[in-house]
CSV table of C-alpha atoms and ligand atoms in Angstrom, one decimal:
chain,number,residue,atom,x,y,z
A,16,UNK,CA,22.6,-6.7,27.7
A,17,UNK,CA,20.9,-3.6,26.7
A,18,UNK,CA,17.0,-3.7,28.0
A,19,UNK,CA,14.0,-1.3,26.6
A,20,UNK,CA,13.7,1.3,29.3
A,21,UNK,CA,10.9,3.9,28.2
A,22,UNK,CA,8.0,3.2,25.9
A,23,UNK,CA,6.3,6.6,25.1
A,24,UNK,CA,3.0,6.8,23.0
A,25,UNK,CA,3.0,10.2,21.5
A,26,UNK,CA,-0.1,11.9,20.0
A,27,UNK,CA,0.1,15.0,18.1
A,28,UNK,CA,-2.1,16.9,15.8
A,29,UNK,CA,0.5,18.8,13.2
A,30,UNK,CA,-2.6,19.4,10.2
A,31,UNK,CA,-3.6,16.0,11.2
A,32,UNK,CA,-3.6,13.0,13.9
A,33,UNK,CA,-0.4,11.2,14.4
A,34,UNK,CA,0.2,8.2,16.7
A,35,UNK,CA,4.0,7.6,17.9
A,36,UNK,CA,5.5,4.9,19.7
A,37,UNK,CA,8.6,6.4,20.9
A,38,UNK,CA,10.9,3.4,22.6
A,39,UNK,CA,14.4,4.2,24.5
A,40,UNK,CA,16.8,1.9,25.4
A,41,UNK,CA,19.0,1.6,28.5
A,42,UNK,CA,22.3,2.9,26.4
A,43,UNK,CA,20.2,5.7,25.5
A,44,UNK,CA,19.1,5.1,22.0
A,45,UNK,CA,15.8,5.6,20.8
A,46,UNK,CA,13.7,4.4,17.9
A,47,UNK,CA,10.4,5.3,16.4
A,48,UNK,CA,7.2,3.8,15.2
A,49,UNK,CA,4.3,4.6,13.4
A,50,UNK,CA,0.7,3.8,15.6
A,51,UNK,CA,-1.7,5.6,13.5
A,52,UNK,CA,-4.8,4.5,12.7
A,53,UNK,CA,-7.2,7.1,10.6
A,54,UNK,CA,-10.6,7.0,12.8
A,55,UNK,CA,-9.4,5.2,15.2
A,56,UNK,CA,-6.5,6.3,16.5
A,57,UNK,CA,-7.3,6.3,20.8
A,58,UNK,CA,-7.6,2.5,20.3
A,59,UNK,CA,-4.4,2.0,19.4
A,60,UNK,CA,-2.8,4.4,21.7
A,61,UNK,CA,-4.3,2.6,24.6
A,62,UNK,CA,-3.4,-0.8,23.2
A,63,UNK,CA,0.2,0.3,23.3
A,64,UNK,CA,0.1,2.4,26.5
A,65,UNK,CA,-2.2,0.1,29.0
A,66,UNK,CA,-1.2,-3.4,27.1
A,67,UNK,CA,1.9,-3.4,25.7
A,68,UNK,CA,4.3,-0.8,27.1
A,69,UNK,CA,4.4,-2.3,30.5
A,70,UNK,CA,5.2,-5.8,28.6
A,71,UNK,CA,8.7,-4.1,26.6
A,72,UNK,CA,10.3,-2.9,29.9
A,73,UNK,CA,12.8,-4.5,30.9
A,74,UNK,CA,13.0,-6.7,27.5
A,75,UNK,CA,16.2,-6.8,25.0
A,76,UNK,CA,15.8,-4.7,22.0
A,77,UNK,CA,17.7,-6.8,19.7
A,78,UNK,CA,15.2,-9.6,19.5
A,79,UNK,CA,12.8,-8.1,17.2
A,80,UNK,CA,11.6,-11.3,15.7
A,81,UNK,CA,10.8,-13.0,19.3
A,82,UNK,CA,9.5,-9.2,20.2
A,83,UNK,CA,7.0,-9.6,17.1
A,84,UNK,CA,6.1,-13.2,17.9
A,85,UNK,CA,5.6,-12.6,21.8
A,86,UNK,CA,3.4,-9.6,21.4
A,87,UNK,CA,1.6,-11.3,18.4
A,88,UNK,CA,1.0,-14.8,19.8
A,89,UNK,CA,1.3,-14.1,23.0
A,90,UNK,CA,-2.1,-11.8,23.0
A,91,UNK,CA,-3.9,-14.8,21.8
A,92,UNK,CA,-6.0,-12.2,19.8
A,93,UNK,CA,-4.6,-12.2,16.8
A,94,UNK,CA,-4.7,-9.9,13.6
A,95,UNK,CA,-7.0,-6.9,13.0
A,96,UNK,CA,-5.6,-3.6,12.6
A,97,UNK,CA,-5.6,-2.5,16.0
A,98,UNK,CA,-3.6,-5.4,17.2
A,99,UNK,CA,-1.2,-4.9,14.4
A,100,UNK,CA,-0.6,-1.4,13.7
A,101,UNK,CA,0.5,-1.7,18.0
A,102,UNK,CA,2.3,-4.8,16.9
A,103,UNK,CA,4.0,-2.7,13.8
A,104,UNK,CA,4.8,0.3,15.8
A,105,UNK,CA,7.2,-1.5,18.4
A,106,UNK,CA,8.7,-3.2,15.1
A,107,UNK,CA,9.2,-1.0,13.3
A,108,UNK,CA,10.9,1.3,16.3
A,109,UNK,CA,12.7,-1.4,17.0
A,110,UNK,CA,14.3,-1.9,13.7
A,111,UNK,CA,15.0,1.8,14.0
A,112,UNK,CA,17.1,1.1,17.3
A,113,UNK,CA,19.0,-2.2,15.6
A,114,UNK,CA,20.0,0.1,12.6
A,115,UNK,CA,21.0,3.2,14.0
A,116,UNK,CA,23.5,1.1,16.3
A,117,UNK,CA,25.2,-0.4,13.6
A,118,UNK,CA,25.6,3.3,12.1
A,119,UNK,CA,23.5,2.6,8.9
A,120,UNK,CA,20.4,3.2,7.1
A,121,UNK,CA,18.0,0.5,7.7
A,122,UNK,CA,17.9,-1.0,4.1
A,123,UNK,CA,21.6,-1.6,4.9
A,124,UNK,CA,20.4,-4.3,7.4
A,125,UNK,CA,17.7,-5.3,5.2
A,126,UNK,CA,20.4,-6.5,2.1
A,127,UNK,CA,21.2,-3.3,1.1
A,128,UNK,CA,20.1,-1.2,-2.0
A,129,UNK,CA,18.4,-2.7,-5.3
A,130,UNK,CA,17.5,0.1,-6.3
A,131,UNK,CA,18.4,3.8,-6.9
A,132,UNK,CA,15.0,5.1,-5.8
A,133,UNK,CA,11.5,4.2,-4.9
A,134,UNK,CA,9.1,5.3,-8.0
A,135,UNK,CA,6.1,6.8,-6.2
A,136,UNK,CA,2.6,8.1,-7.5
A,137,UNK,CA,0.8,11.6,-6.1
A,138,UNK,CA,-2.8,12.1,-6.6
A,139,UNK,CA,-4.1,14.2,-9.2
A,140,UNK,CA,-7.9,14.9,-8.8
A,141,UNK,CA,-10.6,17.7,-9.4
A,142,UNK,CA,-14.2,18.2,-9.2
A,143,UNK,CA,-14.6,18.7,-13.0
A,144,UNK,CA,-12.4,16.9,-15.3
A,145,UNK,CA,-10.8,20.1,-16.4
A,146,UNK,CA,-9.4,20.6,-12.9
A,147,UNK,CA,-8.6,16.9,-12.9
A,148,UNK,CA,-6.6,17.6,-16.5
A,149,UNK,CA,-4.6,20.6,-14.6
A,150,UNK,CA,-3.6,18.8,-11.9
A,151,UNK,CA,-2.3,16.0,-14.0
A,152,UNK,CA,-0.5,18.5,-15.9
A,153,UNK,CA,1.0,19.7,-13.0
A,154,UNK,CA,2.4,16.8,-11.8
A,155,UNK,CA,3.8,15.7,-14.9
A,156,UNK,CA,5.7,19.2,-15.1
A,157,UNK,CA,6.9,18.2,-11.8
A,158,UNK,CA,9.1,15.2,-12.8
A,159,UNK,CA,6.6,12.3,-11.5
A,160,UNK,CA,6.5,9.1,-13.5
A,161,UNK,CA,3.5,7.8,-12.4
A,162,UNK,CA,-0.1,9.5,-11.3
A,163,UNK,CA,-3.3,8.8,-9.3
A,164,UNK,CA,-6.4,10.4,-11.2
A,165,UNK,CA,-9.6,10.8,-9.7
A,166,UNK,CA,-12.6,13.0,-10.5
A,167,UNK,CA,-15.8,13.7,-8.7
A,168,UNK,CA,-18.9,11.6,-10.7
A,169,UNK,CA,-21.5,14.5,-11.4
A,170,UNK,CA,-24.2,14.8,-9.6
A,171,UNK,CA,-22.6,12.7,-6.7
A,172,UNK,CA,-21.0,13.5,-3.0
A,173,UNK,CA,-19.5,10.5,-3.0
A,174,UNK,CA,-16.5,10.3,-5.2
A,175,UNK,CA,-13.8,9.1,-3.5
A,176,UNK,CA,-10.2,10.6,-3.7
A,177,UNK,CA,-10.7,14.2,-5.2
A,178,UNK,CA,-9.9,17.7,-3.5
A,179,UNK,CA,-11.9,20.1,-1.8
A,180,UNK,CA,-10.2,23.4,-1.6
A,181,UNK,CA,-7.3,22.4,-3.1
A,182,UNK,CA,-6.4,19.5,-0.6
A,183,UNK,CA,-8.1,15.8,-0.3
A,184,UNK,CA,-7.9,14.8,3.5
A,185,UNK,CA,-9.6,11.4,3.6
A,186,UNK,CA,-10.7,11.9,7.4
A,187,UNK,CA,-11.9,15.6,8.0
A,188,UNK,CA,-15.1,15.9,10.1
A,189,UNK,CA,-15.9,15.3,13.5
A,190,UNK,CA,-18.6,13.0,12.4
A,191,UNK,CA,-18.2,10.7,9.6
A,192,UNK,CA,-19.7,13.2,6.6
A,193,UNK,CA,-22.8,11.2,4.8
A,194,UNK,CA,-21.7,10.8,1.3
A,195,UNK,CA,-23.8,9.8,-1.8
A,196,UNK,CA,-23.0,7.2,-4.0
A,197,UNK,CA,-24.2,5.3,-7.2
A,198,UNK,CA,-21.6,2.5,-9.0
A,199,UNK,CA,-24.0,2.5,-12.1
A,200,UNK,CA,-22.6,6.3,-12.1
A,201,UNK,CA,-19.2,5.8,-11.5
A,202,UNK,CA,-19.0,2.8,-14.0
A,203,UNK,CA,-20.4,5.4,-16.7
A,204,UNK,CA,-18.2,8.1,-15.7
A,205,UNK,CA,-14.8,7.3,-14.9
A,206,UNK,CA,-13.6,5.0,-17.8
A,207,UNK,CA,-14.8,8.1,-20.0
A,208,UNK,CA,-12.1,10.6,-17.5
A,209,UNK,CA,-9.6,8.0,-17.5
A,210,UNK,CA,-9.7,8.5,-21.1
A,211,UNK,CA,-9.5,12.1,-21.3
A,212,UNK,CA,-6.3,11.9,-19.4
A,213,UNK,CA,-4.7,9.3,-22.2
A,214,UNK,CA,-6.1,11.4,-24.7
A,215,UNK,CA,-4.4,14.8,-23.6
A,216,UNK,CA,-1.2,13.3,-22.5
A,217,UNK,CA,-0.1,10.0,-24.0
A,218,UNK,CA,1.2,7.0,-22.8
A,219,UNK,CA,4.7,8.2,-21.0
A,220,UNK,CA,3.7,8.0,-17.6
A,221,UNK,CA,1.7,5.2,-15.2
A,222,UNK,CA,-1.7,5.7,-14.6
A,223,UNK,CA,-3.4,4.8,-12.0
A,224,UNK,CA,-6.6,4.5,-10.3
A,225,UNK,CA,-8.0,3.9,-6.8
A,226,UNK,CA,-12.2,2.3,-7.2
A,227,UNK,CA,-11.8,2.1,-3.2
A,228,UNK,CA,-13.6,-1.0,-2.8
A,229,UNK,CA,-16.7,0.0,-4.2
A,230,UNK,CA,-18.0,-2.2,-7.2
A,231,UNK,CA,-19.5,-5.9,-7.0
A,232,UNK,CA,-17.0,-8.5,-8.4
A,233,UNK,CA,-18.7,-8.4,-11.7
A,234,UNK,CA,-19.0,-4.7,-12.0
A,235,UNK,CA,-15.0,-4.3,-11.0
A,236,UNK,CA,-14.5,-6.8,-13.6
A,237,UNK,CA,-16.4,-4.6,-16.6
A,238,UNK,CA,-15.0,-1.7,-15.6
A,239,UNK,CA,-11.3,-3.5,-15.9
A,240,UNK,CA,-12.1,-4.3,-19.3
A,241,UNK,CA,-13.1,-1.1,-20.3
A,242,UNK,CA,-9.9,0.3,-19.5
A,243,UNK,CA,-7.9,-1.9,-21.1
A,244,UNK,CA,-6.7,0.1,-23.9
A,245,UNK,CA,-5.7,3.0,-21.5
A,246,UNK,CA,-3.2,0.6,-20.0
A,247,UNK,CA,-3.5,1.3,-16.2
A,248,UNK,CA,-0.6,0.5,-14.0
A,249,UNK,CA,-3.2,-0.9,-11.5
A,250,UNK,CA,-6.8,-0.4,-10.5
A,251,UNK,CA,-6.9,-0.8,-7.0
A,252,UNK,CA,-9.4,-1.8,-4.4
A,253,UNK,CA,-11.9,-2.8,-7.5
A,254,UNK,CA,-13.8,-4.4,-4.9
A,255,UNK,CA,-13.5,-4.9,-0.8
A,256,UNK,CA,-11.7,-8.0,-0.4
A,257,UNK,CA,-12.8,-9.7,2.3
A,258,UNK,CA,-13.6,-12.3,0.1
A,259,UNK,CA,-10.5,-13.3,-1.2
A,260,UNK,CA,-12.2,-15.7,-4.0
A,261,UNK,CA,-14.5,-13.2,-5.7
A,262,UNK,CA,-11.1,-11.5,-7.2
A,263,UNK,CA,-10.9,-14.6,-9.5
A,264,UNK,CA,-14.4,-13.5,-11.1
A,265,UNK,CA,-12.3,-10.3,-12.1
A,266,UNK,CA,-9.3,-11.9,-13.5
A,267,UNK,CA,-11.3,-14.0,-15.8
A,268,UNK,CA,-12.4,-10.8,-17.5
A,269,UNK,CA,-9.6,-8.5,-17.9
A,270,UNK,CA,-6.0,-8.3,-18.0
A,271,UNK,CA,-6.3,-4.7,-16.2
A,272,UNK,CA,-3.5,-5.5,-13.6
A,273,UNK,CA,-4.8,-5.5,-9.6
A,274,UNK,CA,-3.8,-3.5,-6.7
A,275,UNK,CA,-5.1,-4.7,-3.1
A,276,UNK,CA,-3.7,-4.7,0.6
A,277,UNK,CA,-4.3,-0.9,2.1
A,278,UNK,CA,-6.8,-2.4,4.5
A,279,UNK,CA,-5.3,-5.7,4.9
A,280,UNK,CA,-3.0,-6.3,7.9
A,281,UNK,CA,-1.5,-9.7,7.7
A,282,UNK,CA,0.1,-12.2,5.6
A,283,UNK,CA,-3.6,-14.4,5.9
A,284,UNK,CA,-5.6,-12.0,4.0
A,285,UNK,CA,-3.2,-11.6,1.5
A,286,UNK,CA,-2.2,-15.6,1.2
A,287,UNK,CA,-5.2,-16.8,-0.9
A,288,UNK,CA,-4.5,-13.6,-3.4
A,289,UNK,CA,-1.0,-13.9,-3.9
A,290,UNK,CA,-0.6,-17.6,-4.1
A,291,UNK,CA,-3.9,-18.2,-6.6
A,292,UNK,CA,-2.5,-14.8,-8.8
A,293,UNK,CA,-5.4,-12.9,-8.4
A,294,UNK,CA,-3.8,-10.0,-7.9
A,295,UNK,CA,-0.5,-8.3,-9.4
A,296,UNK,CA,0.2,-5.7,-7.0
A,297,UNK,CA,0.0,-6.0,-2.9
A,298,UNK,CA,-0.4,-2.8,-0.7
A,299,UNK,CA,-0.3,-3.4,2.7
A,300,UNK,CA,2.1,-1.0,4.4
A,301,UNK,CA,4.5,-0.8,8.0
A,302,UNK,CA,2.6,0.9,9.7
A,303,UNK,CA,-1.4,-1.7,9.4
A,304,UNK,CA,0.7,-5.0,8.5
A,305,UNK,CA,3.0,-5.6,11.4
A,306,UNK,CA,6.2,-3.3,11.0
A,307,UNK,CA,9.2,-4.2,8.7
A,308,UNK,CA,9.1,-8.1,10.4
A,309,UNK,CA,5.7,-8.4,8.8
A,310,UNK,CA,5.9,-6.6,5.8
A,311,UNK,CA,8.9,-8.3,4.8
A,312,UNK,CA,7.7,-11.9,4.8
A,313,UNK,CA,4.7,-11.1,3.6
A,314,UNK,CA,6.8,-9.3,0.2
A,315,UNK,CA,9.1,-12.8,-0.2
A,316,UNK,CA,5.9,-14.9,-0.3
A,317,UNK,CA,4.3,-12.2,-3.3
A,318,UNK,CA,8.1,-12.8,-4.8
A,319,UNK,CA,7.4,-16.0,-5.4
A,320,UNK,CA,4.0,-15.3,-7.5
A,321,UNK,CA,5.7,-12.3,-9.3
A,322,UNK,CA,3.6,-9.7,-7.0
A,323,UNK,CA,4.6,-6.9,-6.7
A,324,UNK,CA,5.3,-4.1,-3.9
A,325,UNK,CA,2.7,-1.0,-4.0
A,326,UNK,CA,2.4,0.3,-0.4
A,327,UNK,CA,-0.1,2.6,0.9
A,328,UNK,CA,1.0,5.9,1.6
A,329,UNK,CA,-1.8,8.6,2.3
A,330,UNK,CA,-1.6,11.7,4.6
A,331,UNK,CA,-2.9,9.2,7.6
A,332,UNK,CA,0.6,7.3,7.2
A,333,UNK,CA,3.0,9.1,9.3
A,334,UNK,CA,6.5,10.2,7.9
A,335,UNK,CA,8.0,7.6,10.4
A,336,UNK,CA,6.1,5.2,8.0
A,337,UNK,CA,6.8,7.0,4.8
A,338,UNK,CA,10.6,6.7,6.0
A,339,UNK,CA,10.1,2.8,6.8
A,340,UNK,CA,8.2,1.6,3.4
A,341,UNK,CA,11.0,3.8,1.3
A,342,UNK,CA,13.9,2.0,3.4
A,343,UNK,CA,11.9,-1.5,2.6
A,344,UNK,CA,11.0,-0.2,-1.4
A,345,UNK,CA,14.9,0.4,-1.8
A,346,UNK,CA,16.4,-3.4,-0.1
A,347,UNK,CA,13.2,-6.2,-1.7
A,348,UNK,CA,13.6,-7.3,-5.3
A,349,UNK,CA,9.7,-6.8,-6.3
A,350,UNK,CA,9.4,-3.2,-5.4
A,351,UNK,CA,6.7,-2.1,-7.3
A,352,UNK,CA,5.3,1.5,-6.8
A,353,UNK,CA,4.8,3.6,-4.1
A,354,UNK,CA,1.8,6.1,-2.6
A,355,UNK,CA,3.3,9.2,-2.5
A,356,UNK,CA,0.4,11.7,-0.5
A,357,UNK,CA,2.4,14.4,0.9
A,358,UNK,CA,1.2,16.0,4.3
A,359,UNK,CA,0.1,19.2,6.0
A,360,UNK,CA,3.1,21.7,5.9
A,361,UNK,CA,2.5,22.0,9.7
A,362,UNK,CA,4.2,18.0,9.6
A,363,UNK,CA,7.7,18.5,8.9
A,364,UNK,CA,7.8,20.5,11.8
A,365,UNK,CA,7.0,17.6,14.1
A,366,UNK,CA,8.7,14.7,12.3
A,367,UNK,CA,12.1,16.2,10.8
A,368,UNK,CA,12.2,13.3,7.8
A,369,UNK,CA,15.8,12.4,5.7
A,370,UNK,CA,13.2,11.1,3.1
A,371,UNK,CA,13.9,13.2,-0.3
A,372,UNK,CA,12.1,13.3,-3.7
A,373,UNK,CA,14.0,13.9,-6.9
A,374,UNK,CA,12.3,12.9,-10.5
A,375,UNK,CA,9.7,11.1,-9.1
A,376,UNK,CA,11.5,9.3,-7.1
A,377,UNK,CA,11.9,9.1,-3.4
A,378,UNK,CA,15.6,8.1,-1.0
A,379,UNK,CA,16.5,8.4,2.1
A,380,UNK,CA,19.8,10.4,3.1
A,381,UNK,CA,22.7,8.2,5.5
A,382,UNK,CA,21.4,8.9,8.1
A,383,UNK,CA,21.8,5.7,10.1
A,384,UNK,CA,17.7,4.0,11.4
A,385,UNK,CA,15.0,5.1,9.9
A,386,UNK,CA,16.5,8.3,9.6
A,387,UNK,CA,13.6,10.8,11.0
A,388,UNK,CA,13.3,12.3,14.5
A,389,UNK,CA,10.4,13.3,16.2
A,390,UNK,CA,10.9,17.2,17.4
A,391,UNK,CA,9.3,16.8,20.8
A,392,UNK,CA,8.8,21.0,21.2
A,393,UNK,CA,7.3,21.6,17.8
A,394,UNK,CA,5.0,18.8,18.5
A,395,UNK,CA,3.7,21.0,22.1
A,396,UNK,CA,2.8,23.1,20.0
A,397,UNK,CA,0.5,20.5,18.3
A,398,UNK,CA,-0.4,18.4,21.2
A,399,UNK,CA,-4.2,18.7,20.8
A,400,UNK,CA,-5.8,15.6,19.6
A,401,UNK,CA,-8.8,16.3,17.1
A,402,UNK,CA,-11.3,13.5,16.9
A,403,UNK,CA,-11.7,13.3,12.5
A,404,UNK,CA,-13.7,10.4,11.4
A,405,UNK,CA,-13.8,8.7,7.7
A,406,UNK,CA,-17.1,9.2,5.2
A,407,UNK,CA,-19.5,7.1,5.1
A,408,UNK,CA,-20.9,5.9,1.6
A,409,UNK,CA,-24.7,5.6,1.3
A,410,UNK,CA,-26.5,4.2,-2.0
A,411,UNK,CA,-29.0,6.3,-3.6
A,412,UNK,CA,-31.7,4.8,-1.8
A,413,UNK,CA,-30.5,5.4,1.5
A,414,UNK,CA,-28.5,2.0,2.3
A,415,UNK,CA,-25.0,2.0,3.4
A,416,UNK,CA,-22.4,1.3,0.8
A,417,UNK,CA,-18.7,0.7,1.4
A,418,UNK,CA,-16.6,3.2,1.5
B,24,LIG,O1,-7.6,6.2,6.0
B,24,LIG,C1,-8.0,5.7,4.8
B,24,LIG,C2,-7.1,6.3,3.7
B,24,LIG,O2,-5.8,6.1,3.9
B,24,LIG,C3,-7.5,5.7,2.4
B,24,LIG,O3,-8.8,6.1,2.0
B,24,LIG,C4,-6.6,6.2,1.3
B,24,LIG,O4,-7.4,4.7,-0.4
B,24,LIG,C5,-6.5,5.4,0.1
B,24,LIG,C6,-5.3,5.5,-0.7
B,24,LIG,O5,-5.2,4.7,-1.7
B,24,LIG,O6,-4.4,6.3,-0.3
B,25,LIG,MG1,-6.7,3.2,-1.8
């Protein structure tokens, strides 16, 4: 029997913080797993160094399901994404592992293909809706099918989601930046940009739009209705979701269809909102739900309520995780979308990626695993950690708002 002989957490800074759980085995394979988590990325690198590294030694790296339910039961301490975004990176590396022993892609081991290509979505954003129209433009001349729009609300700090100096990093100060914010604002402002966008280019491509958890059930469910006509792929986030129930408020007022699940980091806070329909898309990802183990189940149980996939994919996703969720988005039967950021240039030098985009659409090469390896020299290069912290959102009258 094989055993898992090294566990190395790896922390690089290539244009941004990346977290890497690197594990070898004792025929000399190794596999890799996404640890980061934006913020709070030291947490989870000691969580897998002083908790559950010294735990894998010694154990058989072909049980990944017993793996995921010893390091998930066995802690006692279940859930949060801490817990599993440690959990997910010894998953998913161990998944890598599996796969590239049997010579193949991992979506071979997960059923194989069902599709040709994942369909992803890129941002499009801009302080003025002019620049957001140019970007859109842009993108469209690019080949993609479906776009992200965002534009700053005048007047505001706040907006979530749109570039500054021609790049939109959603963690970039070394304290959380203080951000202004008004939903009576917003609510007047983006169905109007959202418009603007239909207007100039028609209805041949998927629009979407994030509201990052920032309107009250009832406002989220006005501002679905009055973007009906524009036909949105999804609104996502339209309001945190904590409380699971308050999405039914929303559903009973427009047909707008729902995205949630970027925060959410197991099949529990997903379960009331897949199995009551209140939402159409879910968009949890690897690397915060639990690895490929996780993920997996918790995409057959949205099957069943005709949910689809539509995983999270920003800049603080690594490319081992970009590889994972396009290896996943190409084997389950309700793939749905998928976030397509992009990353730092300075990224590709660290993590060398078989992931390709062509019309819109991202695959992975044959190269057997996940199919990216982790370029331990160009990552010396990048091997100083730089604390970057999240905005904060504060309402007009001072109070803290979510962000
Ligand atoms: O770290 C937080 C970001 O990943 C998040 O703000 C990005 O909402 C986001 C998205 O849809 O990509
Ligand atoms: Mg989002």
């Amino acid at each position: 029997m094989a055993t898992i002989e090294r566990a190395e957490v790896l922390i690089c800074c290539p244009g941004r913080n990346f977290v890497t759980l690197r594990l070898t085995s004792s025929d000399g394979v190794t596999g890799l797993g996404d640890a980061t988590l934006n913020g709070r990325e030291l947490a989870v690198a000691s969580y897998l160094r002083d908790h559950v590294a010294p735990l894998l030694i010694g154990r058989d790296p072909d049980r990944i399901e017993d793996t995921w339910q010893y390091l998930y039961k066995g802690a006692y301490w279940r859930r949060g994404p801490v817990t599993m975004t440690a959990v997910a990176a010894v998953d998913t590396a161990l998944w890598d592992i599996k796969a590239k022993l049997a010579g193949m892609p991992l979506h071979q081991l997960l059923g194989g293909r069902s599709r040709d290509g994942v369909m992803v979505y890129p941002h499009a954003s801009g302080q003025t809706v002019p620049e957001l129209l140019d970007d859109v433009a842009r993108l469209l001349d690019l080949g993609y099918q479906a776009i992200r729009a965002q534009a700053a609300v005048p007047g505001l700090t706040g907006s979530y989601g749109v570039k500054k100096n021609g790049r939109y990093e959603p963690a970039d100060s070394a304290r959380p930046e203080e951000q202004a914010w008004s939903s009576e604002a917003y609510l007047d402002f983006a169905p109007r940009y959202l418009e603007q966008v239909r207007q100039r280019f028609g209805f041949d491509f998927h629009l979407l739009h994030d509201v990052h958890h920032r309107l009250t059930p009832i406002q989220a469910a006005r501002f679905g209705r009055s973007v009906e006509q524009l036909r949105l792929f999804w609104m996502e986030d339209p309001t945190p979701a904590e409380d699971q129930e308050s999405f039914r408020l929303i559903r009973q007022h427009t047909c707008t269809p729902i995205a949630v699940g970027e925060a959410l980091t197991s099949i529990w806070e997903v379960q009331h909102l897949i199995t009551n329909r209140l939402i159409d898309y879910v968009r949890c990802t690897v690397v915060h739900a639990g690895g490929i183990t996780h993920l997996r189940r918790i995409f057959d149980l949205a099957d069943l309520y005709q949910v689809r996939s539509g995983c999270h994919g920003a800049s603080d996703l690594s490319p081992v995780t970009q590889a994972a969720a396009c290896q996943l988005g190409l084997a389950i039967p309700n793939f749905g979308i998928q976030e397509h950021m992009g990353y730092p240039p300075q990224t590709a030098e660290v993590f060398h990626s078989g992931v390709q985009l062509k019309d819109g659409c991202l695959d992975v090469d044959d190269s057997p695993g996940l199919g990216v390896e982790y370029d331990d020299q160009a990552a010396a290069r990048f091997a100083d950690f730089e604390p970057k912290y999240l905005p904060v959102a504060r309402r007009l009258d001072g109070s803290v708002h979510d962000w």
